[in-house]
Short mmCIF file of C-alpha atoms in Angstrom, two decimals:
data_model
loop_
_atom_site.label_atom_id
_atom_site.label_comp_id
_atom_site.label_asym_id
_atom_site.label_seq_id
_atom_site.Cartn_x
_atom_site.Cartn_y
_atom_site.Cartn_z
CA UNK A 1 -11.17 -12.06 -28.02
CA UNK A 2 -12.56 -8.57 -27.92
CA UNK A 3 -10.77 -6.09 -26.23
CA UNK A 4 -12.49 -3.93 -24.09
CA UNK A 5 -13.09 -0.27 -24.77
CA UNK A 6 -10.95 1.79 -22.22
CA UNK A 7 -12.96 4.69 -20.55
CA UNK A 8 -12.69 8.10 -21.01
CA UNK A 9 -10.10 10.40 -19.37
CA UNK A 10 -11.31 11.92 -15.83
CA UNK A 11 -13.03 15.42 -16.61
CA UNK A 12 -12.45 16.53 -12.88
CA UNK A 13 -8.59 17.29 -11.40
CA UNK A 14 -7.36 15.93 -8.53
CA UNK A 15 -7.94 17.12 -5.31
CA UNK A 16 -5.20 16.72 -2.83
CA UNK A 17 -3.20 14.65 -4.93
CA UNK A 18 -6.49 12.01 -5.25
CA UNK A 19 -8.28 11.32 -7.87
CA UNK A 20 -11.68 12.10 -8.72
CA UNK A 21 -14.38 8.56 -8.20
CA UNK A 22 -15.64 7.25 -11.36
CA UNK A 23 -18.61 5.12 -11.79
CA UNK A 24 -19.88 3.53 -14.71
CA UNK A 25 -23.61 2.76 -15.01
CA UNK A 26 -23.84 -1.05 -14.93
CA UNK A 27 -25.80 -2.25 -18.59
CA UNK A 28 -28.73 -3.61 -16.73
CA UNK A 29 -30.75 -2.12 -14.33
CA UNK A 30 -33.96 -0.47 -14.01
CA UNK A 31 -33.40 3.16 -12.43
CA UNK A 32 -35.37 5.60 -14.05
CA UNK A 33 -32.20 8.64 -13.61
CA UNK A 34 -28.47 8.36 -12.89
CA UNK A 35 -29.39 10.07 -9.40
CA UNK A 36 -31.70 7.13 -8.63
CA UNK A 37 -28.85 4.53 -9.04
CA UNK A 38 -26.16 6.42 -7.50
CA UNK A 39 -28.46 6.79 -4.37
CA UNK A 40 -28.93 2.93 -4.60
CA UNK A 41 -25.16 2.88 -4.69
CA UNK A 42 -23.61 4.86 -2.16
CA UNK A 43 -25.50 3.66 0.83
CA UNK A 44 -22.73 4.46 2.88
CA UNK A 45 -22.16 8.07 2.07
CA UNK A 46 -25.33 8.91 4.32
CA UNK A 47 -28.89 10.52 3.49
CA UNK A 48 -28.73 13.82 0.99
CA UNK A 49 -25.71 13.33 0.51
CA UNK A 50 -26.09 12.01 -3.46
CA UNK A 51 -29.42 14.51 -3.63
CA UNK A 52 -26.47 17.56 -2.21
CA UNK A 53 -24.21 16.95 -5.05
CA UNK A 54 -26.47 16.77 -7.89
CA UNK A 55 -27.97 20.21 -6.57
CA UNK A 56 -23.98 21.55 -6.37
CA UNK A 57 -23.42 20.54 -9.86
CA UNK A 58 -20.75 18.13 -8.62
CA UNK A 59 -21.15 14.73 -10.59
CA UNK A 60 -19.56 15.12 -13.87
CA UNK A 61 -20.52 13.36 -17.34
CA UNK A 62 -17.59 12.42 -19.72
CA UNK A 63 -17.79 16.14 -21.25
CA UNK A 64 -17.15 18.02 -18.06
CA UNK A 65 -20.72 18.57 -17.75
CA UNK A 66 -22.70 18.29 -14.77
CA UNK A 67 -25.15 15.98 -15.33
CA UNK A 68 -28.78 17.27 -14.03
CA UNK A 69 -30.92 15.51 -10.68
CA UNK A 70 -33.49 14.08 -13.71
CA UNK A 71 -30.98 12.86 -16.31
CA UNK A 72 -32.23 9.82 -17.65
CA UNK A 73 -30.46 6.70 -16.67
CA UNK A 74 -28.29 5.75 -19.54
CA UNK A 75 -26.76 1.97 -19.41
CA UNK A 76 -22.67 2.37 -19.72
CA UNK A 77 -22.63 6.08 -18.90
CA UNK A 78 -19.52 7.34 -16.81
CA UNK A 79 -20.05 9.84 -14.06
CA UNK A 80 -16.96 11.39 -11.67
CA UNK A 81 -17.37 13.03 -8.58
CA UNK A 82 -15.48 13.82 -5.83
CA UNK A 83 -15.67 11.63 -2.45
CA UNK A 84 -16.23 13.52 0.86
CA UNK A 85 -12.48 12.62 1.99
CA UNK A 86 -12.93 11.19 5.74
CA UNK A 87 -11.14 12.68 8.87
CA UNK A 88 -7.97 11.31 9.04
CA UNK A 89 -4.90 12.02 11.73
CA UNK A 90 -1.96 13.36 10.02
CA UNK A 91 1.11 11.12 9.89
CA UNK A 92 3.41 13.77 11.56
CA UNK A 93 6.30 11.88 8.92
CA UNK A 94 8.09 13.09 5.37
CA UNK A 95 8.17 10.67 2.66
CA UNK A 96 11.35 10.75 1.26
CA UNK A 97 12.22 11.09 -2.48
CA UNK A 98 15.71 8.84 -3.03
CA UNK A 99 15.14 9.21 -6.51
CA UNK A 100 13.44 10.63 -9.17
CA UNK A 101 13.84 10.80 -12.92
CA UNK A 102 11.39 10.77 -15.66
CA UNK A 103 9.97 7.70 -15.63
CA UNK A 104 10.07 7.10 -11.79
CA UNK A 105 10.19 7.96 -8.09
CA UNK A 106 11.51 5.91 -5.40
CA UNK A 107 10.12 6.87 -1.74
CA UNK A 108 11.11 6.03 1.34
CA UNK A 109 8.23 5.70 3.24
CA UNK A 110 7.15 6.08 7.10
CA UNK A 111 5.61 3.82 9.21
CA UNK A 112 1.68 4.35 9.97
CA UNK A 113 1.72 5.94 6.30
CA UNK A 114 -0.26 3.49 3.61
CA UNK A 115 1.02 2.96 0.35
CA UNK A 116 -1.96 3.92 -1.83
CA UNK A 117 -5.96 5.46 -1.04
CA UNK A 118 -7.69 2.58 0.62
CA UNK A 119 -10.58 2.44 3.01
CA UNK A 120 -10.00 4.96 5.33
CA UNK A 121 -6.70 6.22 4.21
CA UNK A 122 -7.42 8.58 1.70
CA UNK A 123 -5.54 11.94 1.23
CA UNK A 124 -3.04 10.34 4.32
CA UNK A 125 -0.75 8.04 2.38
CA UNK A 126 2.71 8.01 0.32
CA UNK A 127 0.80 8.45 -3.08
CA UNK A 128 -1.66 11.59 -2.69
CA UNK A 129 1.20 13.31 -0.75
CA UNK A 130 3.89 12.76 -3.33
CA UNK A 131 1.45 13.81 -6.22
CA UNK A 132 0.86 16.94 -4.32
CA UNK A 133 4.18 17.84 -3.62
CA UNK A 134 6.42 16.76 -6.43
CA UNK A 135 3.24 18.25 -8.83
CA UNK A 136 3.13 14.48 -10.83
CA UNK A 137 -0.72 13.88 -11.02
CA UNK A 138 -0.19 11.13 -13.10
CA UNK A 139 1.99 9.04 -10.33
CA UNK A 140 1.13 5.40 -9.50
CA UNK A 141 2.25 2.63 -6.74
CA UNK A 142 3.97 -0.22 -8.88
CA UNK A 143 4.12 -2.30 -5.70
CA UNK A 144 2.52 -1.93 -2.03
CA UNK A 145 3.64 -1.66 1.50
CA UNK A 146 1.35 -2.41 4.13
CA UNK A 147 0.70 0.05 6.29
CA UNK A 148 2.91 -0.12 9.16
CA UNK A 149 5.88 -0.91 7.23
CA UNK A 150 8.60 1.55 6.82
CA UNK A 151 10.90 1.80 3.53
CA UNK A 152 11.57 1.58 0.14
CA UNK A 153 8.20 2.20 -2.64
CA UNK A 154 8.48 2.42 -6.37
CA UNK A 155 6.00 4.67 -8.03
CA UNK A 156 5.68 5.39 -11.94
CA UNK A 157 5.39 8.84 -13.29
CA UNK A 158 4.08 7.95 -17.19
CA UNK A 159 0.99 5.56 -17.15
CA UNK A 160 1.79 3.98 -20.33
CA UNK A 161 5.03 2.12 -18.48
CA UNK A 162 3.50 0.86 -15.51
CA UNK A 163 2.90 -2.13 -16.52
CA UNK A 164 6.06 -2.66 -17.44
CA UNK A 165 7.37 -2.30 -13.61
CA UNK A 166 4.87 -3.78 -12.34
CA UNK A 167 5.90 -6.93 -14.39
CA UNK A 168 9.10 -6.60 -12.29
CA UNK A 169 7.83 -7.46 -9.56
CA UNK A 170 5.31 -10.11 -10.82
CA UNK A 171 8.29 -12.11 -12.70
CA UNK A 172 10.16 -11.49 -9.33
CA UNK A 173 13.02 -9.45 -11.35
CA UNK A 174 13.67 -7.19 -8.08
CA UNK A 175 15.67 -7.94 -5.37
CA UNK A 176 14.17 -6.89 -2.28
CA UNK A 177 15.77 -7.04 1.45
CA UNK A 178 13.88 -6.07 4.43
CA UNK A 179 15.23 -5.86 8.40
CA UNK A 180 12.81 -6.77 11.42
CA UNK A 181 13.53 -6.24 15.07
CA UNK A 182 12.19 -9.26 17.10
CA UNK A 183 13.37 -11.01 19.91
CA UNK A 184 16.31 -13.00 20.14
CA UNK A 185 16.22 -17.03 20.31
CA UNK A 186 19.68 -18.62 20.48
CA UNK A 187 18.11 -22.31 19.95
CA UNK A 188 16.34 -20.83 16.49
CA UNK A 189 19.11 -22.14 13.77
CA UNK A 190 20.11 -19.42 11.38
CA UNK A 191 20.09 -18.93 8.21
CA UNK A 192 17.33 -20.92 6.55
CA UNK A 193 14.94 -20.55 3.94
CA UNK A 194 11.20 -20.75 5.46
CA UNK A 195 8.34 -22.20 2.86
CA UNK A 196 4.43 -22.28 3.95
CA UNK A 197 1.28 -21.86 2.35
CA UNK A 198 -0.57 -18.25 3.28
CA UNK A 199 -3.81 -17.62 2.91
CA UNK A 200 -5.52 -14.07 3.67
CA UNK A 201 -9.02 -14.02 3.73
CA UNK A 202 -11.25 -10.74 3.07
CA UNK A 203 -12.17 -8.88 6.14
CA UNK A 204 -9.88 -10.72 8.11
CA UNK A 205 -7.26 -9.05 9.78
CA UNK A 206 -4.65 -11.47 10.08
CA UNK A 207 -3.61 -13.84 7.49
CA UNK A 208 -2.85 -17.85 8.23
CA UNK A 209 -0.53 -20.55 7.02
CA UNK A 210 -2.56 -23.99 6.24
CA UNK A 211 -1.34 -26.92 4.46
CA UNK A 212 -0.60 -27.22 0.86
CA UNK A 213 1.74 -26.27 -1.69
CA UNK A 214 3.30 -23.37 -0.61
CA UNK A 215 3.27 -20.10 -2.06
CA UNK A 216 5.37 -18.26 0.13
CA UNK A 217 9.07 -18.17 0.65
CA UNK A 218 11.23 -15.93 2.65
CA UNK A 219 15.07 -16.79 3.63
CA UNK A 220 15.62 -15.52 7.38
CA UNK A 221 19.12 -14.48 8.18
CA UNK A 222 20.32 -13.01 11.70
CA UNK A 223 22.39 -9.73 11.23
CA UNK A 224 23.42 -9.73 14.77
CA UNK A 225 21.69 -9.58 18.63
CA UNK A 226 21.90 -7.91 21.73
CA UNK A 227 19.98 -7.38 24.97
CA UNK A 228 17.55 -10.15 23.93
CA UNK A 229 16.97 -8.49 20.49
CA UNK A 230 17.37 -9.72 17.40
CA UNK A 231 17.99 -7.84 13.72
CA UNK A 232 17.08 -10.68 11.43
CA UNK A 233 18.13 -9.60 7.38
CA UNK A 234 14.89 -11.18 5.60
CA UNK A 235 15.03 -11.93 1.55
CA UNK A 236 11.72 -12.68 0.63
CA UNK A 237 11.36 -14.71 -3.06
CA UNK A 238 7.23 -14.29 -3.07
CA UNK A 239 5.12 -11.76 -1.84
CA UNK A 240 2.31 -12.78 -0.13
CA UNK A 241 0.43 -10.51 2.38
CA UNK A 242 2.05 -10.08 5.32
CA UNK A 243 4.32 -13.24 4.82
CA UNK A 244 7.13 -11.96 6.81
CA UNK A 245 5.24 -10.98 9.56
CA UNK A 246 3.60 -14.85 9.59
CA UNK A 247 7.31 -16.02 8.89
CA UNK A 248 8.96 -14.71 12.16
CA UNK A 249 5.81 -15.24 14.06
CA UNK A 250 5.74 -19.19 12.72
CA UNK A 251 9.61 -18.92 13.70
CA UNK A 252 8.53 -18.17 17.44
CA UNK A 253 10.11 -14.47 17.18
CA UNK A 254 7.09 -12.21 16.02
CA UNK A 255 7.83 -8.63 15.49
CA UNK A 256 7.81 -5.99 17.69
CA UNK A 257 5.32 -3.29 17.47
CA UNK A 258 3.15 -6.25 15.29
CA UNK A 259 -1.28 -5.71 16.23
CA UNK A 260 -1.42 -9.19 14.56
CA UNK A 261 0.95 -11.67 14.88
CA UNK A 262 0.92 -13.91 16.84
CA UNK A 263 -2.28 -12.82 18.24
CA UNK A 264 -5.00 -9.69 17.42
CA UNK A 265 -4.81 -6.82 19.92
CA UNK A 266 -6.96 -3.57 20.71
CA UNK A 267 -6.35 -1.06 18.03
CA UNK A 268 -4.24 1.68 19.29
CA UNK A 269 -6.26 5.16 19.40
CA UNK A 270 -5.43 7.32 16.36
CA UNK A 271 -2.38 9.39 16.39
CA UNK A 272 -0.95 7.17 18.65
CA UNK A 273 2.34 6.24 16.92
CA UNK A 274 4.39 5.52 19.57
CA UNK A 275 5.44 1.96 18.69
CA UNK A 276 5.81 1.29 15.18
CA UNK A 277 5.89 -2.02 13.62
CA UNK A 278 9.43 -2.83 13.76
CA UNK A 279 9.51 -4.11 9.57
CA UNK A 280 11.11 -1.76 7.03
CA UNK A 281 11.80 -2.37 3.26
CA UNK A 282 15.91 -1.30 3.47
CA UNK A 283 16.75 -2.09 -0.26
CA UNK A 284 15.48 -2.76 -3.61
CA UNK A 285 17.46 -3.57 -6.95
CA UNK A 286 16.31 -4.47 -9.94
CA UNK A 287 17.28 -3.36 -13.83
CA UNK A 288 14.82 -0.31 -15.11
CA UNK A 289 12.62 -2.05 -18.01
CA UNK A 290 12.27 1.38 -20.06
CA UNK A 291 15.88 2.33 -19.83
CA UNK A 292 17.74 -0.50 -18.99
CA UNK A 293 19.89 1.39 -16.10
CA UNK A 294 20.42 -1.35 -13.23
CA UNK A 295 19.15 0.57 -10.09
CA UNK A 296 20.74 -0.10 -6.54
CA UNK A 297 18.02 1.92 -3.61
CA UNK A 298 18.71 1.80 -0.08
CA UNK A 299 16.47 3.13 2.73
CA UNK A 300 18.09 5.94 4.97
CA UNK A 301 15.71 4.94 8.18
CA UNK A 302 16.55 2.80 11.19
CA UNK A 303 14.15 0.45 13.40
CA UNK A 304 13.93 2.44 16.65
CA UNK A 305 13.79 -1.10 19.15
CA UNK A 306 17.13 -1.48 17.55
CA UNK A 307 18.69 1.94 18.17
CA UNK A 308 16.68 3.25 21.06
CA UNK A 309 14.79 0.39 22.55
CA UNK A 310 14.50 2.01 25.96
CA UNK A 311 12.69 4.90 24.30
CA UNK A 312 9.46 2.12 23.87
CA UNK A 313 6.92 3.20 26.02
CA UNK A 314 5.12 0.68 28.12
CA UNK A 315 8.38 -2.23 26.89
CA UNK A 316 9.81 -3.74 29.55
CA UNK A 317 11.89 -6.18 28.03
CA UNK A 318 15.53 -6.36 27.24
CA UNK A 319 17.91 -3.85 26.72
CA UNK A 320 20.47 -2.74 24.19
#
């Protein structure tokens, strides 16, 4: 099997803590110059904007060069350039360094702060900001939180051992234990182990259990109740998208703070972060592949329903 030829390291820096795009010309094709086919390309980053940054000098061959509006199109040719970052709210939120040694950094993130640049979360999430302000360009996500989920993240600081931790988590060598606040059902027997099938389609906001074999599993325990809350201790053994969130909904106690399950609502308006999904990632353990110190992390946040559930705006539910 031939092994395929890595590319060549980024000429630009980062900017903000994200990394510079990199496009490589696709072996077929018929443009007549690299500007042609990145025109073609980025529909979406609106007219001129492709012709503005060839006249700035800002798409960059591998050599650090930039490459002229008439280059000729050149099959398997890298280029790197530097997105127009979007307007995004700030998340008015630290991420939290519990530890940090040479070979990695475990965060505890925020709610309303994503994991890594996606979509329209750019220069706003746990990775850009922690490059920037621990000064570790080279930092990468070896897992993902959604979103809205508060907690514990493990990031690498050498690329040459991700992999490694990322195996971790694919062999399902970490122990990870999350708390939800949902409501409280005294008929809903406790503990158990719940197994479905998941499914999460692409551009679909919410994912779905459907028959089959399953492919997620998450034990459920209650840690204790009051006021018509719950605190339910949740040990997921898979890691499906969004499984625990389609667990507790399945159970009949969905999350509070959830846009998804068990229904879809409005979006909330931006900066709006008033009622955080009640979900955070409170501990991870698992034995360090590169220097085979067993590792013990717990998150220092709390669910606000829990501890000051008549702080909710808009709740008018129970008590406690």
């Amino acid at each position: 099997m031939r092994r395929r030829t890595p590319p060549p390291p980024a000429p630009l820096p980062q900017r903000d803590g994200v990394d510079p795009v990199r496009v490589r010309l696709p072996v077929d094709g018929a443009w007549a110059t690299v500007r042609e086919h990145l025109v073609e390309r980025l529909t979406g980053a609106g007219p001129g904007t492709v012709e503005s940054m060839f006249a700035a000098g800002q798409v960059i061959d591998a050599d650090g060069r930039a490459v002229p509006p008439d280059a000729p199109y050149r099959p398997g040719m890298y280029v790197w350039f530097h997105r127009e970052l979007p307007a995004e709210v700030p998340v008015p939120f630290p991420v939290e360094v519990v530890y940090r040694d040479e070979h990695i950094v475990v965060a505890d993130k925020p709610h309303f702060l994503a994991t890594t640049p996606r979509g329209s979360h750019v220069a706003q999430t746990a990775l850009a900001r922690l490059r920037h302000e621990l000064g570790l360009p080279t930092l990468t996500a070896a897992h993902r939180l959604d979103r809205l989920t508060a907690g514990l993240v493990l990031f690498t600081v050498r690329p040459g051992e991700r992999g490694a931790y990322q195996t971790l988590f694919r062999d399902r060598r970490v122990g990870k234990e999350y708390e939800a606040v949902a409501p409280y059902d005294p008929s809903l027997t406790l503990p158990r182990t719940v197994r479905s099938r998941i499914v999460k389609e692409r551009g679909v906001p919410a994912a779905r259990e459907v028959p089959g074999e399953p492919n997620a599993e998450t034990r459920v325990e209650l840690a204790g109740h009051r006021g018509g809350l719950g605190r339910y201790r949740l040990l997921p053994a898979t890691g499906q998208t969004h499984q625990l969130r389609v667990h507790l909904a399945a159970l009949g106690v969905p999350i509070l703070g959830d846009p998804l399950y068990p229904e879809v609502t409005a979006p909330v308006p931006a900066g709006d972060f008033r009622r955080p999904l009640q979900l955070l990632a409170r501990r991870l353990e698992f034995t360090d592949p590169v220097t085979g110190t067993h590792h013990t992390f717990t998150s220092g946040r709390e669910l606000s329903a829990w501890t000051s559930y008549t702080d909710w705006p808009g709740e008018s539910g129970p008590r406690g």
